C-alpha positions as a printed NumPy array, in Angstrom:
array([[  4.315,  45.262,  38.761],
       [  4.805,  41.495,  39.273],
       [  8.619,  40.846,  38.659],
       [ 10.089,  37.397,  39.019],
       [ 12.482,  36.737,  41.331],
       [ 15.02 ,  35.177,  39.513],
       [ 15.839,  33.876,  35.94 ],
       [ 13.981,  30.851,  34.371],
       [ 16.242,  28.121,  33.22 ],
       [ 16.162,  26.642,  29.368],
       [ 15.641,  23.591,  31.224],
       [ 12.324,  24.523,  33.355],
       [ 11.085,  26.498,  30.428],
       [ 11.386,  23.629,  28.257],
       [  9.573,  21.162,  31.18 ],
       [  6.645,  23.811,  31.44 ],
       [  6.342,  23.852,  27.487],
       [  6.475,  20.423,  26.785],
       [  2.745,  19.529,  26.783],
       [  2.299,  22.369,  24.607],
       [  2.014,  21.038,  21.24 ],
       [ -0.845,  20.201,  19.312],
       [ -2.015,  16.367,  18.78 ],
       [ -2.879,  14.873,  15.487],
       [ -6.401,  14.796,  14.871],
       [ -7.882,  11.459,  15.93 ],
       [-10.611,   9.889,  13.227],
       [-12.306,   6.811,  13.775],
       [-14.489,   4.768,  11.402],
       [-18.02 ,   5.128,  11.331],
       [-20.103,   1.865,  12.347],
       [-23.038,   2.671,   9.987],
       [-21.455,   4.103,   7.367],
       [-17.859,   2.779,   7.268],
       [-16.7  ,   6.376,   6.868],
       [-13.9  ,   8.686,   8.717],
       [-15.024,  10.86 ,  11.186],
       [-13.737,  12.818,  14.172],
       [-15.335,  11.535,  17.568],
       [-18.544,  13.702,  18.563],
       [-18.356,  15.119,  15.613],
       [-21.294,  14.298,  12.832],
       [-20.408,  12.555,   9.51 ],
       [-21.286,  14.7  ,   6.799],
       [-21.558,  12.403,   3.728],
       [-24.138,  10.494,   5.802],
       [-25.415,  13.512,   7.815],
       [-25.992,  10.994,  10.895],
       [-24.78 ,  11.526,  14.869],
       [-24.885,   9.352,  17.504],
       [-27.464,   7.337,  15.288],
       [-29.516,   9.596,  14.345],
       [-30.214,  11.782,  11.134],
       [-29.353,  15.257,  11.717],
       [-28.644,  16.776,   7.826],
       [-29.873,  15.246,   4.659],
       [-26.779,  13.22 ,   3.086],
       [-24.607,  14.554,   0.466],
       [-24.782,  13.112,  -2.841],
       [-20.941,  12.877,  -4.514]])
């Protein structure tokens, strides 16, 4: 049974934890459309990715 060999400072736990956390989601604006979207991600009102039509669009 792996046991460690001594006791793991606040300080180096803290260090080891620190890139951890969770970014913000990044959105950028569409160049067709002028919409939000999340990069390599398709944009659903225009149902387009990477230039292309992949859905039919949504009508709001």
């Amino acid at each position: 049974m792996a046991v460690p060999k001594s006791k793991i400072t606040k300080s180096k736990r803290g260090m080891r934890r620190a890139h951890d956390r969770l970014d913000a989601a990044s959105y950028i604006e569409d160049s067709q459309s002028g919409n939000l979207r999340r990069n390599h991600h398709i944009d659903l009102k225009a149902g387009t990715y990477n230039g292309r039509q992949v859905l039919p669009p949504q009508e709001d």
